[in-house]
PDB file of C-alpha atoms in Angstrom:
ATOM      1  CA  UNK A   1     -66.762  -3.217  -6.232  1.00  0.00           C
ATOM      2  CA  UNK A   2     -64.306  -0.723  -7.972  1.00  0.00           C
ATOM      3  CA  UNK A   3     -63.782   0.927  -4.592  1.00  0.00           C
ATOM      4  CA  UNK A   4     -63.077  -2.247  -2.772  1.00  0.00           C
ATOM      5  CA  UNK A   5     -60.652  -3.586  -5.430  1.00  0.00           C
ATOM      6  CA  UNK A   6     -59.040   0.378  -5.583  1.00  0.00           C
ATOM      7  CA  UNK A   7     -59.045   0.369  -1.601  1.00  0.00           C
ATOM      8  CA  UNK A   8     -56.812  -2.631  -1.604  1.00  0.00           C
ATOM      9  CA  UNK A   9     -53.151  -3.436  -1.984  1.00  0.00           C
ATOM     10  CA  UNK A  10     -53.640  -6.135  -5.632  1.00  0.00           C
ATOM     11  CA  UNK A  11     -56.261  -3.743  -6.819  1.00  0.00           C
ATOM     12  CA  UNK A  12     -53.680  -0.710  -6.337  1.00  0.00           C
ATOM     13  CA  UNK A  13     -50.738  -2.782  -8.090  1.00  0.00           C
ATOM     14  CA  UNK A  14     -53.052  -4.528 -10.582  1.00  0.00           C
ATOM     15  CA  UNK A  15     -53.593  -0.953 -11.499  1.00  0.00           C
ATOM     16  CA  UNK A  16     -49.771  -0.089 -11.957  1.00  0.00           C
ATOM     17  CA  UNK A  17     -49.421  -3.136 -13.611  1.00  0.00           C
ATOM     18  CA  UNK A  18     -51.905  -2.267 -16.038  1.00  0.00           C
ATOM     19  CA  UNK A  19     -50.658   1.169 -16.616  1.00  0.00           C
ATOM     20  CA  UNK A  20     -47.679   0.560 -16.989  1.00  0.00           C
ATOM     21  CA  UNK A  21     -48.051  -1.927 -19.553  1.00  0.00           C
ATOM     22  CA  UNK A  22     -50.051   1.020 -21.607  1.00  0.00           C
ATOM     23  CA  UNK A  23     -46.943   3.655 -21.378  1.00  0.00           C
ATOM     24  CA  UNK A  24     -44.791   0.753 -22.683  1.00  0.00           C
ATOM     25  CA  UNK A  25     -46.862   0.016 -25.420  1.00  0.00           C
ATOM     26  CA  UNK A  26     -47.084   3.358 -25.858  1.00  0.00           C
ATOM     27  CA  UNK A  27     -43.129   4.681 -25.596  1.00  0.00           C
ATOM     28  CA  UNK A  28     -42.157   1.338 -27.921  1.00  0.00           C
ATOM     29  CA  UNK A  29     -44.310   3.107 -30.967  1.00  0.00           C
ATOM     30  CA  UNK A  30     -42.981   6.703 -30.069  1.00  0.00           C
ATOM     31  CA  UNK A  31     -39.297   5.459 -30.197  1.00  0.00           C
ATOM     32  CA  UNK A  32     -39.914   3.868 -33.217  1.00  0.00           C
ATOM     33  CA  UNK A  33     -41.155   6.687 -34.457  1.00  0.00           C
ATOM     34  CA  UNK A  34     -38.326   9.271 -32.894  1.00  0.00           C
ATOM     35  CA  UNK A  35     -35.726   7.184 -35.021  1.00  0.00           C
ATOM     36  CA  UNK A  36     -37.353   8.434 -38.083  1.00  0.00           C
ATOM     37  CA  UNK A  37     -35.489  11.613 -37.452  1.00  0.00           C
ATOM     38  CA  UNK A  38     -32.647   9.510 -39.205  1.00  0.00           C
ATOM     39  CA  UNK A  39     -34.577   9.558 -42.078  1.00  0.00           C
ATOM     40  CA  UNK A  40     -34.708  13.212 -42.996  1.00  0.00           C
ATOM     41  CA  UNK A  41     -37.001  16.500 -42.303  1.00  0.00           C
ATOM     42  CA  UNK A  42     -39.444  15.129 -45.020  1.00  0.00           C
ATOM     43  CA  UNK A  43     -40.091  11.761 -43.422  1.00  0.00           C
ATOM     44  CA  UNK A  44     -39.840  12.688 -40.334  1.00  0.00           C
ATOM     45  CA  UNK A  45     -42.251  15.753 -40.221  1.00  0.00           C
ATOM     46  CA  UNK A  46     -44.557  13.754 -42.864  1.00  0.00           C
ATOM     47  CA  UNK A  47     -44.622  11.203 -40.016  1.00  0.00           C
ATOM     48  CA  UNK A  48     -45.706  13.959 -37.464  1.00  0.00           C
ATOM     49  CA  UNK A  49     -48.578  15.362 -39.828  1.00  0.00           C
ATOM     50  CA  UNK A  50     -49.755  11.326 -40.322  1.00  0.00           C
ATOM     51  CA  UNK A  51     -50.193  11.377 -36.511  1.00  0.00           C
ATOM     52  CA  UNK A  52     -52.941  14.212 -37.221  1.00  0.00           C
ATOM     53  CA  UNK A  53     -54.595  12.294 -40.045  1.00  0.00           C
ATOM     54  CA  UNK A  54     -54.791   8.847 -38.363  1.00  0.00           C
ATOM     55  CA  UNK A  55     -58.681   7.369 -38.882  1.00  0.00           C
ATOM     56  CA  UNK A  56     -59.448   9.866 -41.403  1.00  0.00           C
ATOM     57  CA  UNK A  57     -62.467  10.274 -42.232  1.00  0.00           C
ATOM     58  CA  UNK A  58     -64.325   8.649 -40.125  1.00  0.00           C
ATOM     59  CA  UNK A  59     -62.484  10.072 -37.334  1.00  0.00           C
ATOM     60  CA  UNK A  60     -61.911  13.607 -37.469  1.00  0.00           C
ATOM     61  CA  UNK A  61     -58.582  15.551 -38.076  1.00  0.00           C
ATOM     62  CA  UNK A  62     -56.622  15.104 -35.064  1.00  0.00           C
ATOM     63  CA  UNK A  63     -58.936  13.183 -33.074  1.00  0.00           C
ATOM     64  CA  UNK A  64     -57.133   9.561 -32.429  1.00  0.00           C
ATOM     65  CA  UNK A  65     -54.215  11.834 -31.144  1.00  0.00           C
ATOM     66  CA  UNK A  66     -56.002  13.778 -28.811  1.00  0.00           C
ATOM     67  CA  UNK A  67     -58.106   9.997 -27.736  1.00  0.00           C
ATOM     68  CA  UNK A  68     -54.596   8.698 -27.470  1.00  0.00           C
ATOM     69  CA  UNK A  69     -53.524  11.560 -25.065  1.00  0.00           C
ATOM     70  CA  UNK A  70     -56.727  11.114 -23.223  1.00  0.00           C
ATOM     71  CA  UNK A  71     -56.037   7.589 -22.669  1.00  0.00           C
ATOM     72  CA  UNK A  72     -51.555   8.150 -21.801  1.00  0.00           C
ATOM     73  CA  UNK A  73     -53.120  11.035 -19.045  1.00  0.00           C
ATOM     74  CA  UNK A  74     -55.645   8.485 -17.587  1.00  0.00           C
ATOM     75  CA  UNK A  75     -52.321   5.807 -17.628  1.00  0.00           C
ATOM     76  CA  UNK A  76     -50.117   8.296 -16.123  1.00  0.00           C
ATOM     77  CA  UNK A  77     -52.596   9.670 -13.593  1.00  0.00           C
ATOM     78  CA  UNK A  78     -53.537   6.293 -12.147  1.00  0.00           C
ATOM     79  CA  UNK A  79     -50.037   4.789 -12.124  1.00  0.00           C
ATOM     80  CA  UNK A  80     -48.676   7.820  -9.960  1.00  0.00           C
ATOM     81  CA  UNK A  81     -51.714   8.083  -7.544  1.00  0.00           C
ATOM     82  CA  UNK A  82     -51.598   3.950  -6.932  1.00  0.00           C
ATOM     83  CA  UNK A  83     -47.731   3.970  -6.776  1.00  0.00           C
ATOM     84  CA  UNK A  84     -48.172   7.518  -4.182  1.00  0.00           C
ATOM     85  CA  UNK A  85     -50.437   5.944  -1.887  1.00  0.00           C
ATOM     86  CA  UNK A  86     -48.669   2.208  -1.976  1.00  0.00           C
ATOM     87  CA  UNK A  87     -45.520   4.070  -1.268  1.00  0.00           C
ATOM     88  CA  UNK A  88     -47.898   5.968   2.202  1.00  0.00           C
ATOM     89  CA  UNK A  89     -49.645   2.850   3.075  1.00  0.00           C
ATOM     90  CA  UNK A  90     -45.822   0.839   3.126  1.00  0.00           C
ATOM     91  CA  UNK A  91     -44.447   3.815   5.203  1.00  0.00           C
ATOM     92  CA  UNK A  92     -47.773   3.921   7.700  1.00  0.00           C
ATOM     93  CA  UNK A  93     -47.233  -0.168   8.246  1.00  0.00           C
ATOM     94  CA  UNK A  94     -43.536   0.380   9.614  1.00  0.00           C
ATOM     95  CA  UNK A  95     -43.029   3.139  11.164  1.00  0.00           C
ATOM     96  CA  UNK A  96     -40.065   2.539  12.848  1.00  0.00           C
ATOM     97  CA  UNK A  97     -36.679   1.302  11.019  1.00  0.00           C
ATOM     98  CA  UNK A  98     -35.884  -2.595  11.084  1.00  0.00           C
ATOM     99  CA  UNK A  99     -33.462  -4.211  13.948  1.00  0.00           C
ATOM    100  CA  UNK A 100     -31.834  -6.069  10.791  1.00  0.00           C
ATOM    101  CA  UNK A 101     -30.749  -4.516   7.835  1.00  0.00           C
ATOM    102  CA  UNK A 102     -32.830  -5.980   5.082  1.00  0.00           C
ATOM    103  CA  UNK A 103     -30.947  -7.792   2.421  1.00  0.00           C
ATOM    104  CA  UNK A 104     -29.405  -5.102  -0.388  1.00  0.00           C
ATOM    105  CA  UNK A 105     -32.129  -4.838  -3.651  1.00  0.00           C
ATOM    106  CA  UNK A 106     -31.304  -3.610  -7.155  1.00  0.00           C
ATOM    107  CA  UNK A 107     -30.270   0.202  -8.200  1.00  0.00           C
ATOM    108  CA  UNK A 108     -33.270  -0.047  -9.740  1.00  0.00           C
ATOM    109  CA  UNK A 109     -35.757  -1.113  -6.832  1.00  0.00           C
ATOM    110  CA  UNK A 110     -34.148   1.677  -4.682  1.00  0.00           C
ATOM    111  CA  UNK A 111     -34.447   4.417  -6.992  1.00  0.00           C
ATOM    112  CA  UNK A 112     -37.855   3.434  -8.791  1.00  0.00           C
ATOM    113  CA  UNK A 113     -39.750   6.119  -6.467  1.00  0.00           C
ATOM    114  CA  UNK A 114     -37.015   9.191  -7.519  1.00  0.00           C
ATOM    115  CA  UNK A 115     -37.448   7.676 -10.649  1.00  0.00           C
ATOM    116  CA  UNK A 116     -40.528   8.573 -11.149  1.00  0.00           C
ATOM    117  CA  UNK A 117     -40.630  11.665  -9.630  1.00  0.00           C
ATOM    118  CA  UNK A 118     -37.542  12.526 -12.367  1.00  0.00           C
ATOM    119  CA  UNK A 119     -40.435  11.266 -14.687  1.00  0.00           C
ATOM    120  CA  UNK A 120     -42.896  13.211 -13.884  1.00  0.00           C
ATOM    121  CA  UNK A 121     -41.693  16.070 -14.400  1.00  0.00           C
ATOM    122  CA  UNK A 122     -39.762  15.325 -17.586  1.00  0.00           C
ATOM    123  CA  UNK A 123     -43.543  14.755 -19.317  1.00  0.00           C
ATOM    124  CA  UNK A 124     -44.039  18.383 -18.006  1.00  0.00           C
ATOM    125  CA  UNK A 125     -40.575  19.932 -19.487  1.00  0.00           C
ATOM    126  CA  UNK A 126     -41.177  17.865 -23.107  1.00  0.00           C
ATOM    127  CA  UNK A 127     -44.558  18.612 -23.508  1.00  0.00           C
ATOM    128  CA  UNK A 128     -43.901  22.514 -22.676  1.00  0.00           C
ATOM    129  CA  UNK A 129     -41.004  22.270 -24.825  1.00  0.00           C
ATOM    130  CA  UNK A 130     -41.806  20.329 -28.146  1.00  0.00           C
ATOM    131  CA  UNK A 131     -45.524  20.855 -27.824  1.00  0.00           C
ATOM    132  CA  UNK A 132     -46.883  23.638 -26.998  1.00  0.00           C
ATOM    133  CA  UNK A 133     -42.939  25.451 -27.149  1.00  0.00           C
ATOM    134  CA  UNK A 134     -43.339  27.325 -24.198  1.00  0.00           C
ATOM    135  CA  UNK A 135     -39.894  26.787 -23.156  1.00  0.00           C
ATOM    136  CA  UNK A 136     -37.985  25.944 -26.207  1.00  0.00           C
ATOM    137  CA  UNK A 137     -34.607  27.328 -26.373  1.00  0.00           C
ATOM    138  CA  UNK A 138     -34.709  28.508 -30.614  1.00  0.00           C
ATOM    139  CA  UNK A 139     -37.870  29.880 -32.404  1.00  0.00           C
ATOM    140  CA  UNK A 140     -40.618  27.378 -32.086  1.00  0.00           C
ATOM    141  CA  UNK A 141     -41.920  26.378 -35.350  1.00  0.00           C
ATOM    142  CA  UNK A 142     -45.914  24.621 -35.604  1.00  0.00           C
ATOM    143  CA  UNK A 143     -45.475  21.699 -37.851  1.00  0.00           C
ATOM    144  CA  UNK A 144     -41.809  21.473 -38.255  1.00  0.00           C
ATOM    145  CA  UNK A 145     -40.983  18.941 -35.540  1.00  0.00           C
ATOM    146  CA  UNK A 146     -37.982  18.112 -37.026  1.00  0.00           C
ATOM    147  CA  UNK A 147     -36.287  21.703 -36.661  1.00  0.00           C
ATOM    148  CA  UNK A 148     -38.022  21.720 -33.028  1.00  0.00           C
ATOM    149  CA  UNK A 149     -36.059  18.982 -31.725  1.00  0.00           C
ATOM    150  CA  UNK A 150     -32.314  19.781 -33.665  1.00  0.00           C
ATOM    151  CA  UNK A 151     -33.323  23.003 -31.818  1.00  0.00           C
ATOM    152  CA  UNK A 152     -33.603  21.530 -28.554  1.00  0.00           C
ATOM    153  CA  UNK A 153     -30.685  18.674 -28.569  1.00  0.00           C
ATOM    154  CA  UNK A 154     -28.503  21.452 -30.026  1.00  0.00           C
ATOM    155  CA  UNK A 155     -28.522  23.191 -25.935  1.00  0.00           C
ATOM    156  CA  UNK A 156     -26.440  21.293 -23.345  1.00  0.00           C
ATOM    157  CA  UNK A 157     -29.190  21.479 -20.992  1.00  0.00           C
ATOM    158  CA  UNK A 158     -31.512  20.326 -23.429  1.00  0.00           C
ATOM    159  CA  UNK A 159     -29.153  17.038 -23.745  1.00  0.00           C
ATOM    160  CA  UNK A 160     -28.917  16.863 -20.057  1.00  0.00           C
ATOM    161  CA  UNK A 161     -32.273  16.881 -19.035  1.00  0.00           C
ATOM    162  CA  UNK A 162     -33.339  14.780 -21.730  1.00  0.00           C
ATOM    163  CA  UNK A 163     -30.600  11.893 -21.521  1.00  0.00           C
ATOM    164  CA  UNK A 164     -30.571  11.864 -17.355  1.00  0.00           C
ATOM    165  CA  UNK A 165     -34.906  11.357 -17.855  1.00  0.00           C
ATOM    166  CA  UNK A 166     -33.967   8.498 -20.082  1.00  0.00           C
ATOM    167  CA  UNK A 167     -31.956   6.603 -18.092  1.00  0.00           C
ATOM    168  CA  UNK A 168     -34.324   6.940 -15.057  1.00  0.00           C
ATOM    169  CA  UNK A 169     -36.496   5.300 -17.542  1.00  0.00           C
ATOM    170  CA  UNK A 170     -34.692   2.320 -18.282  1.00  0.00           C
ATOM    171  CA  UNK A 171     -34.318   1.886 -14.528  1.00  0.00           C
ATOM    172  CA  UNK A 172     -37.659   2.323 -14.120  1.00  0.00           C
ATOM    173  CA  UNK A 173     -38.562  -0.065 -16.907  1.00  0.00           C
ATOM    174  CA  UNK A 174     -36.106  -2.451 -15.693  1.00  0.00           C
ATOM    175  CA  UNK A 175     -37.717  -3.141 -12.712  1.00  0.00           C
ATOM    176  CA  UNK A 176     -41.413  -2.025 -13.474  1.00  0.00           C
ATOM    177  CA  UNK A 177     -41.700  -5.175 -16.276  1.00  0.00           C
ATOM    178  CA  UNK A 178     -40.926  -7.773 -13.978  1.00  0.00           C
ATOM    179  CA  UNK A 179     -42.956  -6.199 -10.873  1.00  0.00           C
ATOM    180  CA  UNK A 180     -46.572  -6.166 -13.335  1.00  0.00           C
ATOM    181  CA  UNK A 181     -45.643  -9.676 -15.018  1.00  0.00           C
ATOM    182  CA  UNK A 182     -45.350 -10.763 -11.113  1.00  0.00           C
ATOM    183  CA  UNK A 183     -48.681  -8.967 -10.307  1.00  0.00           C
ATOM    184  CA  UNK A 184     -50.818 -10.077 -13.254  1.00  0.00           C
ATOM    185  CA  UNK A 185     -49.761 -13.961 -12.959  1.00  0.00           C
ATOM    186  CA  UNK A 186     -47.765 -14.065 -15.268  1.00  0.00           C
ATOM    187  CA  UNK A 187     -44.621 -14.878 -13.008  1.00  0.00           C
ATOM    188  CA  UNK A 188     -43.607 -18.088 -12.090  1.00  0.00           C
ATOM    189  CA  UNK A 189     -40.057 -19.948 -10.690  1.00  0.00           C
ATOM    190  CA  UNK A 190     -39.884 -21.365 -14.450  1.00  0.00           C
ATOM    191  CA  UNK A 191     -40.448 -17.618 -16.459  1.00  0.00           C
ATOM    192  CA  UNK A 192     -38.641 -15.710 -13.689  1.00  0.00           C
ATOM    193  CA  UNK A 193     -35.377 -15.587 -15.253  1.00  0.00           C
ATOM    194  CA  UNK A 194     -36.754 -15.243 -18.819  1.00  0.00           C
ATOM    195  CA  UNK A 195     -38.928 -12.019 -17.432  1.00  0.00           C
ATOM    196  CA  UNK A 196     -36.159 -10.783 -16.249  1.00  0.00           C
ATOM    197  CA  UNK A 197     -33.819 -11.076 -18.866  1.00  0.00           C
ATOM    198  CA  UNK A 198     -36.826  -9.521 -21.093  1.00  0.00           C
ATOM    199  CA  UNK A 199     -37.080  -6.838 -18.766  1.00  0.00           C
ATOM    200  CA  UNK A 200     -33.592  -6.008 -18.965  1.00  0.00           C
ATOM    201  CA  UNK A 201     -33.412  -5.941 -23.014  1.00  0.00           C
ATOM    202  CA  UNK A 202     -36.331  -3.928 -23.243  1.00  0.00           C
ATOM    203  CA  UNK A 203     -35.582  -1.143 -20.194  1.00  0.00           C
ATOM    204  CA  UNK A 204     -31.906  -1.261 -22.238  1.00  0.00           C
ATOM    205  CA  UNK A 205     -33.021  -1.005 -26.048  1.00  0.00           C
ATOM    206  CA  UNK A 206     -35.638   1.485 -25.000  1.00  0.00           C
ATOM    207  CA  UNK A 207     -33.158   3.873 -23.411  1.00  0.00           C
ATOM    208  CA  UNK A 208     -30.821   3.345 -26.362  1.00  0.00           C
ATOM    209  CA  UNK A 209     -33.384   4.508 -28.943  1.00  0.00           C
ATOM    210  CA  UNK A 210     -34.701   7.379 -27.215  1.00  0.00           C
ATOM    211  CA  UNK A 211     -30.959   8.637 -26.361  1.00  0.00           C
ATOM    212  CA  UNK A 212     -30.134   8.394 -30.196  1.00  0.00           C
ATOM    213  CA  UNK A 213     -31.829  10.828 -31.358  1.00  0.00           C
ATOM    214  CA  UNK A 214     -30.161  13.847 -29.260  1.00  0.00           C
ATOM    215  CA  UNK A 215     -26.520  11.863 -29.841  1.00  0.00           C
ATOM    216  CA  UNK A 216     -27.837  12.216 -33.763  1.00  0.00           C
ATOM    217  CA  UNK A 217     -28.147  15.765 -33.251  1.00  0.00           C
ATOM    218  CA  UNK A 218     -24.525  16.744 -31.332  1.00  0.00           C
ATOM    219  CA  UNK A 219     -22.895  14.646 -33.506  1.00  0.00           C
ATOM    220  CA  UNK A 220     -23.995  16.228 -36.200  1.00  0.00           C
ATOM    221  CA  UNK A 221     -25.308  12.834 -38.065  1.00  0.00           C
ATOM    222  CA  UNK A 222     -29.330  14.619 -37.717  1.00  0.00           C
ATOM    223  CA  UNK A 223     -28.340  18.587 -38.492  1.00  0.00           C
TER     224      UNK A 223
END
């Protein structure tokens, strides 16, 4: 039964939809958490070590983080493979270009599959650079994520990268909360205009927190 539902189109978007709705949850708690930067070094590395220590005891040091990174990877994983072979299977069905234009969609629409290619390999560049540090422009420092990222927003390229991935995100988020409330049900000629109005404050309050933190930084406001 999983294969059948996988094999087809709604099980393919049902698990984007899905997905997707995880990595939100998931980005609204880690902006929230980014703006603590505004707070200080104390708060915000005391935040970082908390991350570590979440369940303790009865989960071990570190373990809901590494369960929670399980789960993002599983998220991530399926959303790109469905979205991949959606993307193949819509090429395969029309192989040849339409006799009539088709009526103009959204920036959004038309650059969700760049989008998340821009994505993609963002997650790579962060987690290289404010994880494990293998490409971090000063002195990596385990446990001080607070000098880690004035470190990082304090290059130009390190703002670039960072602020471009951000607003592919918003895009992507834009159009990505409307397509899964559509695919689970939840759309509707009555909620459309509501969903997308949500859509649009959330892709546009998301990409405003995350940016803040590297504007903190050049302006000098996080130092």
């Amino acid at each position: 039964m999983a294969r059948t539902v996988w094999d087809s189109s709604v099980g393919k978007k049902t698990v984007m939809a899905v997905s997707g709705i995880v990595m939100l949850l998931y980005l609204v708690a880690h902006m929230i958490g980014n703006l603590k930067i505004y707070f200080g070094a104390g708060e915000f590395n005391s935040y970082a070590h908390w991350l570590r220590t979440v369940g303790e005891p009865f989960m071990h040091y570190e373990w809901t983080l590494w369960l929670i990174r399980v789960v993002l990877v599983v998220a991530v994983v399926a959303h790109a493979t469905a979205a991949y072979q959606l993307s193949r299977r819509d090429i395969k069905a029309r192989p040849s270009n339409y006799v009539h234009k088709k009526a103009r969609t959204s920036y959004a629409t038309r650059t969700m599959r760049w989008g998340g290619v821009i994505l993609g390999l963002f997650i790579v560049w962060h987690l290289l650079d404010l994880t494990t540090g293998t490409v971090h422009s000063g002195g990596f420092q385990e446990g001080h994520p607070y000098q880690n990222v004035v470190d990082t927003f304090s290059t130009w390229y390190g703002n670039v990268i960072y602020i471009v991935a951000m607003l592919a995100l918003g895009l992507h988020i834009r159009h990505g909360f409307w397509s899964a409330a559509q695919t689970l049900g939840a759309g509707g000629r009555t909620r459309e205009r509501f969903l997308k109005g949500a859509a649009n404050v959330l892709a546009l309050l998301l990409t405003a927190g995350f940016i803040a933190v590297p504007v903190g930084v050049m302006t000098g406001v996080v130092s």
